[in-house]
PDB file of C-alpha atoms in Angstrom:
ATOM      1  CA  MET T   1     -14.387 -17.858 -24.112  1.00  0.00           C
ATOM      2  CA  ALA T   2     -16.849 -15.196 -25.277  1.00  0.00           C
ATOM      3  CA  PRO T   3     -15.338 -12.097 -26.920  1.00  0.00           C
ATOM      4  CA  SER T   4     -15.008  -9.087 -24.650  1.00  0.00           C
ATOM      5  CA  LYS T   5     -14.747  -5.364 -25.254  1.00  0.00           C
ATOM      6  CA  GLU T   6     -11.557  -3.528 -24.339  1.00  0.00           C
ATOM      7  CA  PHE T   7     -11.408  -2.810 -20.627  1.00  0.00           C
ATOM      8  CA  THR T   8     -12.397   0.681 -19.533  1.00  0.00           C
ATOM      9  CA  PRO T   9      -9.924   2.546 -17.274  1.00  0.00           C
ATOM     10  CA  LEU T  10     -11.382   4.417 -14.307  1.00  0.00           C
ATOM     11  CA  VAL T  11      -8.541   6.910 -13.837  1.00  0.00           C
ATOM     12  CA  PRO T  12      -6.906   9.006 -16.587  1.00  0.00           C
ATOM     13  CA  PRO T  13      -3.114   8.775 -16.980  1.00  0.00           C
ATOM     14  CA  LYS T  14      -1.019  11.308 -15.088  1.00  0.00           C
ATOM     15  CA  ASP T  15       1.844  13.415 -16.415  1.00  0.00           C
ATOM     16  CA  VAL T  16       3.981  12.792 -13.319  1.00  0.00           C
ATOM     17  CA  ARG T  17       4.342   9.479 -11.549  1.00  0.00           C
ATOM     18  CA  PRO T  18       2.459   9.495  -8.223  1.00  0.00           C
ATOM     19  CA  ARG T  19       4.408   8.498  -5.138  1.00  0.00           C
ATOM     20  CA  SER T  20       4.070   4.865  -4.093  1.00  0.00           C
ATOM     21  CA  ALA T  21       1.544   4.086  -1.378  1.00  0.00           C
ATOM     22  CA  PHE T  22       4.604   3.306   0.771  1.00  0.00           C
ATOM     23  CA  PHE T  23       5.007   7.063   1.254  1.00  0.00           C
ATOM     24  CA  GLY T  24       1.454   7.559   2.571  1.00  0.00           C
ATOM     25  CA  PRO T  25       0.795  10.482   4.965  1.00  0.00           C
ATOM     26  CA  SER T  26       0.265   8.348   8.081  1.00  0.00           C
ATOM     27  CA  GLY T  27       3.227   5.987   7.883  1.00  0.00           C
ATOM     28  CA  ARG T  28       5.489   7.772  10.364  1.00  0.00           C
ATOM     29  CA  LYS T  29       2.672   8.412  12.847  1.00  0.00           C
ATOM     30  CA  ASN T  30       1.684   4.749  12.854  1.00  0.00           C
ATOM     31  CA  MET T  31       5.283   3.650  13.272  1.00  0.00           C
ATOM     32  CA  LEU T  32       5.657   6.036  16.224  1.00  0.00           C
ATOM     33  CA  ARG T  33       2.420   4.815  17.816  1.00  0.00           C
ATOM     34  CA  ASP T  34       3.689   1.230  17.518  1.00  0.00           C
ATOM     35  CA  GLN T  35       6.740   1.975  19.678  1.00  0.00           C
ATOM     36  CA  LEU T  36       4.831   1.923  22.992  1.00  0.00           C
ATOM     37  CA  THR T  37       2.007  -0.172  24.393  1.00  0.00           C
ATOM     38  CA  ILE T  38      -1.421   1.378  24.986  1.00  0.00           C
ATOM     39  CA  THR T  39      -0.776   1.379  28.745  1.00  0.00           C
ATOM     40  CA  SER T  40       2.546   3.180  28.231  1.00  0.00           C
ATOM     41  CA  TRP T  41       0.901   5.881  26.083  1.00  0.00           C
ATOM     42  CA  LEU T  42      -1.864   6.292  28.673  1.00  0.00           C
ATOM     43  CA  ALA T  43       0.662   6.521  31.511  1.00  0.00           C
ATOM     44  CA  LEU T  44       2.699   9.088  29.573  1.00  0.00           C
ATOM     45  CA  GLY T  45      -0.430  11.153  28.936  1.00  0.00           C
ATOM     46  CA  ALA T  46      -1.425  10.903  32.590  1.00  0.00           C
ATOM     47  CA  LEU T  47       2.012  12.111  33.657  1.00  0.00           C
ATOM     48  CA  ILE T  48       1.853  15.135  31.339  1.00  0.00           C
ATOM     49  CA  GLN T  49      -1.688  15.900  32.492  1.00  0.00           C
ATOM     50  CA  GLY T  50      -0.615  15.630  36.116  1.00  0.00           C
ATOM     51  CA  LEU T  51       2.277  18.047  35.603  1.00  0.00           C
ATOM     52  CA  ALA T  52      -0.033  20.460  33.796  1.00  0.00           C
ATOM     53  CA  PHE T  53      -2.505  20.269  36.717  1.00  0.00           C
ATOM     54  CA  LEU T  54       0.256  21.176  39.161  1.00  0.00           C
ATOM     55  CA  VAL T  55       1.019  24.299  37.123  1.00  0.00           C
ATOM     56  CA  LEU T  56      -2.423  25.356  35.864  1.00  0.00           C
ATOM     57  CA  GLY T  57      -4.787  23.789  38.341  1.00  0.00           C
ATOM     58  CA  ARG T  58      -8.257  22.952  37.051  1.00  0.00           C
ATOM     59  CA  LEU T  59      -7.581  24.816  33.828  1.00  0.00           C
ATOM     60  CA  ALA T  60      -5.390  21.878  32.817  1.00  0.00           C
ATOM     61  CA  LEU T  61      -8.554  19.830  32.267  1.00  0.00           C
ATOM     62  CA  LEU T  62      -9.858  22.137  29.542  1.00  0.00           C
ATOM     63  CA  PRO T  63      -7.587  21.055  26.621  1.00  0.00           C
ATOM     64  CA  ALA T  64      -8.262  17.345  27.164  1.00  0.00           C
ATOM     65  CA  ALA T  65     -11.993  17.901  27.676  1.00  0.00           C
ATOM     66  CA  ALA T  66     -12.227  20.119  24.581  1.00  0.00           C
ATOM     67  CA  LEU T  67     -10.371  17.571  22.444  1.00  0.00           C
ATOM     68  CA  VAL T  68     -12.587  14.678  23.579  1.00  0.00           C
ATOM     69  CA  PHE T  69     -15.738  16.747  22.979  1.00  0.00           C
ATOM     70  CA  TYR T  70     -14.496  17.770  19.526  1.00  0.00           C
ATOM     71  CA  ARG T  71     -13.626  14.198  18.515  1.00  0.00           C
ATOM     72  CA  VAL T  72     -16.989  12.834  19.707  1.00  0.00           C
ATOM     73  CA  PHE T  73     -18.843  15.612  17.891  1.00  0.00           C
ATOM     74  CA  VAL T  74     -16.961  14.967  14.618  1.00  0.00           C
ATOM     75  CA  ILE T  75     -17.668  11.229  14.804  1.00  0.00           C
ATOM     76  CA  TYR T  76     -21.370  11.863  15.391  1.00  0.00           C
ATOM     77  CA  ALA T  77     -21.604  14.609  12.744  1.00  0.00           C
ATOM     78  CA  GLN T  78     -19.902  12.453  10.120  1.00  0.00           C
ATOM     79  CA  SER T  79     -22.071   9.449  11.029  1.00  0.00           C
ATOM     80  CA  VAL T  80     -25.361  11.342  10.587  1.00  0.00           C
ATOM     81  CA  GLY T  81     -24.240  13.326   7.549  1.00  0.00           C
ATOM     82  CA  TRP T  82     -23.735  16.778   9.056  1.00  0.00           C
ATOM     83  CA  LEU T  83     -20.059  16.695   8.098  1.00  0.00           C
ATOM     84  CA  HIS T  84     -18.219  15.133   5.194  1.00  0.00           C
ATOM     85  CA  ASN T  85     -17.110  11.568   5.993  1.00  0.00           C
ATOM     86  CA  THR T  86     -13.357  11.815   5.440  1.00  0.00           C
ATOM     87  CA  PHE T  87     -13.038   8.026   5.713  1.00  0.00           C
ATOM     88  CA  MET T  88     -14.650   7.851   2.259  1.00  0.00           C
ATOM     89  CA  ASP T  89     -12.004  10.081   0.662  1.00  0.00           C
ATOM     90  CA  GLY T  90     -10.404   8.251  -2.239  1.00  0.00           C
ATOM     91  CA  VAL T  91     -13.003   5.474  -2.256  1.00  0.00           C
ATOM     92  CA  ILE T  92     -14.138   4.461  -5.738  1.00  0.00           C
ATOM     93  CA  MET T  93     -17.821   3.578  -5.609  1.00  0.00           C
ATOM     94  CA  SER T  94     -17.627   0.885  -8.215  1.00  0.00           C
ATOM     95  CA  LYS T  95     -16.567  -2.673  -8.894  1.00  0.00           C
ATOM     96  CA  PHE T  96     -13.099  -2.641 -10.415  1.00  0.00           C
ATOM     97  CA  SER T  97     -10.089  -4.806 -11.164  1.00  0.00           C
ATOM     98  CA  SER T  98      -6.377  -4.244 -11.764  1.00  0.00           C
ATOM     99  CA  GLN T  99      -5.275  -4.910 -15.345  1.00  0.00           C
ATOM    100  CA  LEU T 100      -1.873  -3.690 -16.498  1.00  0.00           C
ATOM    101  CA  PRO T 101      -1.847  -1.529 -19.642  1.00  0.00           C
ATOM    102  CA  ASP T 102       0.668  -2.032 -22.435  1.00  0.00           C
ATOM    103  CA  GLU T 103       3.313   0.557 -23.370  1.00  0.00           C
ATOM    104  CA  ASN T 104       0.748   2.426 -25.484  1.00  0.00           C
ATOM    105  CA  GLY T 105      -1.717   2.719 -22.619  1.00  0.00           C
ATOM    106  CA  LYS T 106      -4.055   0.037 -24.009  1.00  0.00           C
ATOM    107  CA  TYR T 107      -5.654  -2.395 -21.570  1.00  0.00           C
ATOM    108  CA  GLY T 108      -6.867  -4.913 -24.116  1.00  0.00           C
ATOM    109  CA  SER T 109      -9.720  -7.338 -23.543  1.00  0.00           C
ATOM    110  CA  VAL T 110      -7.884 -10.356 -22.107  1.00  0.00           C
ATOM    111  CA  PRO T 111      -7.711 -10.496 -18.290  1.00  0.00           C
ATOM    112  CA  ALA T 112      -4.405 -11.109 -16.507  1.00  0.00           C
ATOM    113  CA  LYS T 113      -2.523 -11.025 -19.817  1.00  0.00           C
ATOM    114  CA  ASP T 114       0.812 -10.209 -18.140  1.00  0.00           C
ATOM    115  CA  ASP T 115       3.018 -11.874 -15.557  1.00  0.00           C
ATOM    116  CA  VAL T 116       3.019 -10.213 -12.132  1.00  0.00           C
ATOM    117  CA  VAL T 117       5.828 -10.571  -9.597  1.00  0.00           C
ATOM    118  CA  VAL T 118       5.079  -9.926  -5.927  1.00  0.00           C
ATOM    119  CA  PHE T 119       8.132  -9.177  -3.810  1.00  0.00           C
ATOM    120  CA  LEU T 120       7.740  -9.109  -0.025  1.00  0.00           C
ATOM    121  CA  ILE T 121      10.550  -7.572   2.009  1.00  0.00           C
ATOM    122  CA  GLY T 122      10.230  -7.084   5.736  1.00  0.00           C
ATOM    123  CA  THR T 123      12.110  -6.162   8.851  1.00  0.00           C
ATOM    124  CA  ARG T 124      11.684  -6.172  12.614  1.00  0.00           C
ATOM    125  CA  PHE T 125      13.722  -4.427  15.289  1.00  0.00           C
ATOM    126  CA  ASN T 126      14.159  -6.891  18.156  1.00  0.00           C
ATOM    127  CA  HIS T 127      15.353  -4.324  20.674  1.00  0.00           C
ATOM    128  CA  PRO T 128      13.639  -2.595  23.637  1.00  0.00           C
ATOM    129  CA  LEU T 129      14.440   0.814  22.108  1.00  0.00           C
ATOM    130  CA  GLY T 130      12.553   0.011  18.901  1.00  0.00           C
ATOM    131  CA  LEU T 131      13.168   2.751  16.331  1.00  0.00           C
ATOM    132  CA  LEU T 132      15.856   4.260  18.590  1.00  0.00           C
ATOM    133  CA  ALA T 133      17.921   1.059  18.640  1.00  0.00           C
ATOM    134  CA  PRO T 134      21.476   1.191  17.274  1.00  0.00           C
ATOM    135  CA  GLY T 135      21.662   0.829  13.508  1.00  0.00           C
ATOM    136  CA  VAL T 136      17.948   1.417  12.848  1.00  0.00           C
ATOM    137  CA  ARG T 137      18.438   4.932  11.482  1.00  0.00           C
ATOM    138  CA  GLU T 138      21.010   3.843   8.905  1.00  0.00           C
ATOM    139  CA  PHE T 139      19.102   0.675   8.056  1.00  0.00           C
ATOM    140  CA  GLY T 140      15.784   2.494   7.628  1.00  0.00           C
ATOM    141  CA  GLY T 141      17.486   5.166   5.561  1.00  0.00           C
ATOM    142  CA  PHE T 142      18.662   2.587   3.047  1.00  0.00           C
ATOM    143  CA  MET T 143      15.165   1.082   2.764  1.00  0.00           C
ATOM    144  CA  SER T 144      13.481   4.440   2.165  1.00  0.00           C
ATOM    145  CA  SER T 145      16.192   5.561  -0.257  1.00  0.00           C
ATOM    146  CA  MET T 146      15.769   2.477  -2.418  1.00  0.00           C
ATOM    147  CA  ILE T 147      12.000   2.886  -2.748  1.00  0.00           C
ATOM    148  CA  ASP T 148      12.460   6.608  -3.363  1.00  0.00           C
ATOM    149  CA  GLN T 149      14.901   5.781  -6.147  1.00  0.00           C
ATOM    150  CA  LEU T 150      12.516   3.250  -7.680  1.00  0.00           C
ATOM    151  CA  ASP T 151       9.724   5.829  -7.664  1.00  0.00           C
ATOM    152  CA  LYS T 152      11.725   8.713  -9.113  1.00  0.00           C
ATOM    153  CA  GLU T 153      13.790   6.888 -11.708  1.00  0.00           C
ATOM    154  CA  GLY T 154      10.995   4.730 -13.118  1.00  0.00           C
ATOM    155  CA  PHE T 155      13.127   1.600 -12.885  1.00  0.00           C
ATOM    156  CA  GLU T 156      12.558  -1.151 -15.437  1.00  0.00           C
ATOM    157  CA  ASP T 157       9.440  -3.260 -14.705  1.00  0.00           C
ATOM    158  CA  TYR T 158       8.837  -1.707 -11.271  1.00  0.00           C
ATOM    159  CA  LEU T 159       5.158  -0.963 -10.584  1.00  0.00           C
ATOM    160  CA  GLY T 160       4.930   0.254  -6.968  1.00  0.00           C
ATOM    161  CA  SER T 161       5.214  -0.446  -3.243  1.00  0.00           C
ATOM    162  CA  THR T 162       2.926  -0.535  -0.219  1.00  0.00           C
ATOM    163  CA  SER T 163       3.813  -0.836   3.486  1.00  0.00           C
ATOM    164  CA  TRP T 164       2.147  -2.734   6.321  1.00  0.00           C
ATOM    165  CA  LEU T 165       2.537  -3.288  10.056  1.00  0.00           C
ATOM    166  CA  ASN T 166       2.020  -6.802  11.382  1.00  0.00           C
ATOM    167  CA  ALA T 167      -0.264  -6.167  14.344  1.00  0.00           C
ATOM    168  CA  GLY T 168      -0.708  -9.798  15.348  1.00  0.00           C
ATOM    169  CA  THR T 169       2.608 -10.890  16.842  1.00  0.00           C
ATOM    170  CA  ARG T 170       3.464  -8.566  19.740  1.00  0.00           C
ATOM    171  CA  ASP T 171       2.397  -5.358  21.461  1.00  0.00           C
ATOM    172  CA  THR T 172       5.121  -3.018  20.189  1.00  0.00           C
ATOM    173  CA  SER T 173       7.892  -2.699  17.591  1.00  0.00           C
ATOM    174  CA  ASN T 174       6.039  -4.932  15.170  1.00  0.00           C
ATOM    175  CA  GLU T 175       7.309  -6.233  11.879  1.00  0.00           C
ATOM    176  CA  LEU T 176       7.232  -3.803   8.954  1.00  0.00           C
ATOM    177  CA  LEU T 177       6.355  -5.396   5.619  1.00  0.00           C
ATOM    178  CA  ILE T 178       6.883  -3.790   2.218  1.00  0.00           C
ATOM    179  CA  VAL T 179       4.942  -5.319  -0.676  1.00  0.00           C
ATOM    180  CA  GLN T 180       6.343  -4.541  -4.115  1.00  0.00           C
ATOM    181  CA  TYR T 181       4.873  -5.318  -7.531  1.00  0.00           C
ATOM    182  CA  TRP T 182       7.012  -5.925 -10.624  1.00  0.00           C
ATOM    183  CA  ARG T 183       6.356  -7.021 -14.187  1.00  0.00           C
ATOM    184  CA  SER T 184       9.233  -9.505 -14.198  1.00  0.00           C
ATOM    185  CA  THR T 185      11.821 -11.213 -12.012  1.00  0.00           C
ATOM    186  CA  GLU T 186      14.441  -9.984 -14.495  1.00  0.00           C
ATOM    187  CA  GLY T 187      13.661  -6.370 -13.616  1.00  0.00           C
ATOM    188  CA  LEU T 188      13.733  -7.188  -9.906  1.00  0.00           C
ATOM    189  CA  HIS T 189      17.073  -8.976 -10.178  1.00  0.00           C
ATOM    190  CA  LYS T 190      18.536  -6.157 -12.256  1.00  0.00           C
ATOM    191  CA  TYR T 191      17.699  -3.659  -9.532  1.00  0.00           C
ATOM    192  CA  ALA T 192      19.008  -5.991  -6.807  1.00  0.00           C
ATOM    193  CA  ASN T 193      22.409  -5.908  -8.531  1.00  0.00           C
ATOM    194  CA  GLY T 194      22.388  -2.110  -8.844  1.00  0.00           C
ATOM    195  CA  PRO T 195      24.688   0.230  -6.873  1.00  0.00           C
ATOM    196  CA  LEU T 196      22.286   1.382  -4.134  1.00  0.00           C
ATOM    197  CA  HIS T 197      20.996  -2.088  -3.268  1.00  0.00           C
ATOM    198  CA  ARG T 198      24.519  -3.476  -3.258  1.00  0.00           C
ATOM    199  CA  GLU T 199      25.628  -0.652  -0.942  1.00  0.00           C
ATOM    200  CA  SER T 200      22.702  -1.404   1.379  1.00  0.00           C
ATOM    201  CA  TRP T 201      23.379  -5.123   1.401  1.00  0.00           C
ATOM    202  CA  ASP T 202      27.111  -4.598   2.004  1.00  0.00           C
ATOM    203  CA  TRP T 203      26.293  -2.333   4.982  1.00  0.00           C
ATOM    204  CA  PHE T 204      24.016  -4.968   6.493  1.00  0.00           C
ATOM    205  CA  ASN T 205      26.596  -7.737   6.051  1.00  0.00           C
ATOM    206  CA  ARG T 206      29.309  -5.594   7.665  1.00  0.00           C
ATOM    207  CA  ASN T 207      27.126  -4.730  10.664  1.00  0.00           C
ATOM    208  CA  THR T 208      25.074  -7.869  11.269  1.00  0.00           C
ATOM    209  CA  LYS T 209      27.276  -8.892  14.232  1.00  0.00           C
ATOM    210  CA  ALA T 210      27.171  -5.428  15.773  1.00  0.00           C
ATOM    211  CA  TYR T 211      23.383  -5.165  15.340  1.00  0.00           C
ATOM    212  CA  PRO T 212      21.967  -8.688  15.789  1.00  0.00           C
ATOM    213  CA  HIS T 213      18.565  -7.155  16.653  1.00  0.00           C
ATOM    214  CA  LEU T 214      18.050  -6.042  13.030  1.00  0.00           C
ATOM    215  CA  ALA T 215      16.040  -8.751  11.265  1.00  0.00           C
ATOM    216  CA  ILE T 216      15.348  -8.759   7.540  1.00  0.00           C
ATOM    217  CA  TYR T 217      13.771 -11.188   5.073  1.00  0.00           C
ATOM    218  CA  HIS T 218      12.231 -11.340   1.625  1.00  0.00           C
ATOM    219  CA  GLU T 219       9.941 -13.629  -0.360  1.00  0.00           C
ATOM    220  CA  THR T 220       9.320 -13.586  -4.122  1.00  0.00           C
ATOM    221  CA  PHE T 221       6.275 -14.925  -5.946  1.00  0.00           C
ATOM    222  CA  LYS T 222       5.771 -14.973  -9.716  1.00  0.00           C
ATOM    223  CA  ALA T 223       2.206 -15.265 -10.990  1.00  0.00           C
ATOM    224  CA  PRO T 224       2.248 -16.160 -14.705  1.00  0.00           C
ATOM    225  CA  ALA T 225      -0.233 -14.601 -17.103  1.00  0.00           C
ATOM    226  CA  GLY T 226      -3.706 -16.036 -16.602  1.00  0.00           C
ATOM    227  CA  ASN T 227      -2.909 -17.156 -13.056  1.00  0.00           C
ATOM    228  CA  HIS T 228      -3.799 -14.102 -10.987  1.00  0.00           C
ATOM    229  CA  GLU T 229      -6.868 -11.938 -10.462  1.00  0.00           C
ATOM    230  CA  THR T 230      -7.981  -8.903  -8.490  1.00  0.00           C
ATOM    231  CA  ILE T 231     -11.348  -7.446  -7.540  1.00  0.00           C
ATOM    232  CA  TYR T 232     -12.272  -4.395  -5.462  1.00  0.00           C
ATOM    233  CA  LEU T 233     -15.732  -3.173  -4.485  1.00  0.00           C
ATOM    234  CA  ASN T 234     -16.309   0.284  -2.963  1.00  0.00           C
ATOM    235  CA  SER T 235     -12.584   0.423  -2.258  1.00  0.00           C
ATOM    236  CA  HIS T 236      -9.737   2.870  -2.470  1.00  0.00           C
ATOM    237  CA  ALA T 237      -6.711   2.208  -4.661  1.00  0.00           C
ATOM    238  CA  SER T 238      -4.846  -0.428  -2.682  1.00  0.00           C
ATOM    239  CA  HIS T 239      -2.282  -3.169  -3.327  1.00  0.00           C
ATOM    240  CA  LEU T 240      -1.792  -3.686  -7.087  1.00  0.00           C
ATOM    241  CA  ALA T 241      -4.455  -1.041  -7.775  1.00  0.00           C
ATOM    242  CA  SER T 242      -2.197   1.605  -6.177  1.00  0.00           C
ATOM    243  CA  THR T 243       0.626   1.022  -8.664  1.00  0.00           C
ATOM    244  CA  THR T 244       1.341   2.833 -11.939  1.00  0.00           C
ATOM    245  CA  THR T 245       2.766   1.844 -15.318  1.00  0.00           C
ATOM    246  CA  LYS T 246       4.758   4.027 -17.709  1.00  0.00           C
ATOM    247  CA  VAL T 247       2.917   4.404 -21.024  1.00  0.00           C
ATOM    248  CA  TRP T 248       3.224   6.599 -24.089  1.00  0.00           C
ATOM    249  CA  GLU T 249       0.430   8.778 -25.461  1.00  0.00           C
ATOM    250  CA  ASN T 250       1.086  10.822 -28.582  1.00  0.00           C
ATOM    251  CA  GLY T 251       4.809  10.545 -27.943  1.00  0.00           C
ATOM    252  CA  GLU T 252       4.509  11.810 -24.359  1.00  0.00           C
ATOM    253  CA  GLU T 253       5.397   9.849 -21.225  1.00  0.00           C
ATOM    254  CA  LYS T 254       2.435   9.204 -18.919  1.00  0.00           C
ATOM    255  CA  TRP T 255       1.752   7.116 -15.824  1.00  0.00           C
ATOM    256  CA  ALA T 256      -1.349   4.930 -16.000  1.00  0.00           C
ATOM    257  CA  SER T 257      -3.339   3.298 -13.215  1.00  0.00           C
ATOM    258  CA  PRO T 258      -4.285  -0.393 -13.632  1.00  0.00           C
ATOM    259  CA  MET T 259      -7.843   0.194 -12.345  1.00  0.00           C
ATOM    260  CA  VAL T 260     -10.505  -0.765 -14.886  1.00  0.00           C
ATOM    261  CA  ASP T 261     -14.266  -1.233 -14.706  1.00  0.00           C
ATOM    262  CA  ALA T 262     -15.216  -4.766 -13.636  1.00  0.00           C
ATOM    263  CA  SER T 263     -18.997  -4.409 -13.603  1.00  0.00           C
ATOM    264  CA  ARG T 264     -19.423  -6.087 -16.983  1.00  0.00           C
ATOM    265  CA  GLY T 265     -17.797  -8.588 -19.303  1.00  0.00           C
ATOM    266  CA  LEU T 266     -15.144 -11.088 -18.314  1.00  0.00           C
ATOM    267  CA  LEU T 267     -14.071  -9.138 -15.239  1.00  0.00           C
ATOM    268  CA  ARG T 268     -17.404  -9.660 -13.469  1.00  0.00           C
ATOM    269  CA  THR T 269     -16.467 -13.096 -12.114  1.00  0.00           C
ATOM    270  CA  HIS T 270     -13.487 -14.864 -10.581  1.00  0.00           C
ATOM    271  CA  LEU T 271     -13.323 -17.416 -13.415  1.00  0.00           C
ATOM    272  CA  GLY T 272     -13.569 -14.679 -16.024  1.00  0.00           C
ATOM    273  CA  ARG T 273     -10.721 -12.694 -14.447  1.00  0.00           C
ATOM    274  CA  MET T 274      -8.633 -15.877 -14.440  1.00  0.00           C
ATOM    275  CA  THR T 275      -9.385 -16.467 -18.155  1.00  0.00           C
ATOM    276  CA  ARG T 276     -11.193 -19.662 -17.180  1.00  0.00           C
ATOM    277  CA  GLY T 277     -14.774 -18.533 -17.729  1.00  0.00           C
ATOM    278  CA  THR T 278     -17.113 -16.311 -19.699  1.00  0.00           C
ATOM    279  CA  GLY T 279     -17.979 -13.752 -17.034  1.00  0.00           C
ATOM    280  CA  GLU T 280     -21.547 -15.069 -17.015  1.00  0.00           C
ATOM    281  CA  GLU T 281     -21.121 -17.444 -14.054  1.00  0.00           C
ATOM    282  CA  HIS T 282     -22.987 -15.144 -11.650  1.00  0.00           C
ATOM    283  CA  ALA T 283     -25.958 -14.821 -13.974  1.00  0.00           C
ATOM    284  CA  GLU T 284     -26.089 -18.583 -14.379  1.00  0.00           C
ATOM    285  CA  ARG T 285     -26.471 -18.902 -10.592  1.00  0.00           C
ATOM    286  CA  GLY T 286     -28.861 -15.977 -10.298  1.00  0.00           C
ATOM    287  CA  VAL T 287     -26.319 -13.793  -8.488  1.00  0.00           C
ATOM    288  CA  LYS T 288     -26.349 -10.079  -9.227  1.00  0.00           C
ATOM    289  CA  THR T 289     -24.594  -7.121  -7.589  1.00  0.00           C
ATOM    290  CA  ILE T 290     -25.699  -3.488  -7.657  1.00  0.00           C
ATOM    291  CA  TYR T 291     -22.988  -2.762 -10.222  1.00  0.00           C
ATOM    292  CA  GLU T 292     -24.139  -5.371 -12.747  1.00  0.00           C
TER     293      GLU T 292
END
C-alpha cells in the first residue's frame, strides 16, 4: 500500500461534548406526527376549521390561506435563490470519511485502524393509543435517560447515538430505532451492567405481562479494524460522522469529530478506505469527481 499523509480533520475539536444526534430538534414532532394517519390529521384539521368557520365565518379561511401562501412563497423563494435554503444548513460541501482519532486527537494515516461496534436497539408500541398507551411514558423515560447519561458522563468507549423511524411497515406508531456506535463490546457490556440499565431492564421484566404491547429488541455488530468504511459527499454529519471522541490537547479535555477529508489519498476509494487498495483505483479507471 502506498504511504499516505495524516488525515485532515474538517471540524475543530470542541470544549464541550455536543449532544448526540438522538436529541435532534425534530424528534418529538416527528414522533407526534407518526401517531395518526394522514387522513386522521386531515380530518382533525377539517373539524377545527369547521368549528372556526361557525364562530368567525369567512374570516376563518384567512389563517389557513395565509399559511399556504407563505409556505408556497418560501419554497419558491428558496428554490430560485431569493431566500437562504435552510435545507442546506449543516451540509459539508466536500467528500469526507469518518476516521476515529486517538486519545491525543491524532487521526493517523491508516484507514479504519480501530474496531467499531454498532449497537441497534429498537422498540414499537403495538397499541391503538400509541405514545399514550400504558407503560410508554415510563419505558420511554428510561430510554432517554440512558442516552442522556451516556452523553453527559462520557462513558467508556461510547461514541454517540442516532434515532430513526421505520416508515415502511405500517401507517402509524412505527418502530423507533436507536443506532449507537461504540469502540468496543467491552465498553458496551460494561454499561449494560451499570445501575441505570439494570434498573430499566428490571422494570421491563416486572411489567412485561402487564404491558405486552411494549416490544423491544437489540442487535450488535462488531466490525474489526480494516473491515469497515464510510464515505459522505455533500452531506451533513450523519451516522458515525455525527459522533464524537474524547481526546486530550495540551492537557485539556476536548471532543473531536471523526470527519476527515476524503478527496485525496487512501480515502478516495472504497478499497483504499478498507485498507485493500492504494486510493488510485478511480484514476486507473478514468473516474474523477469534482473533489479530486
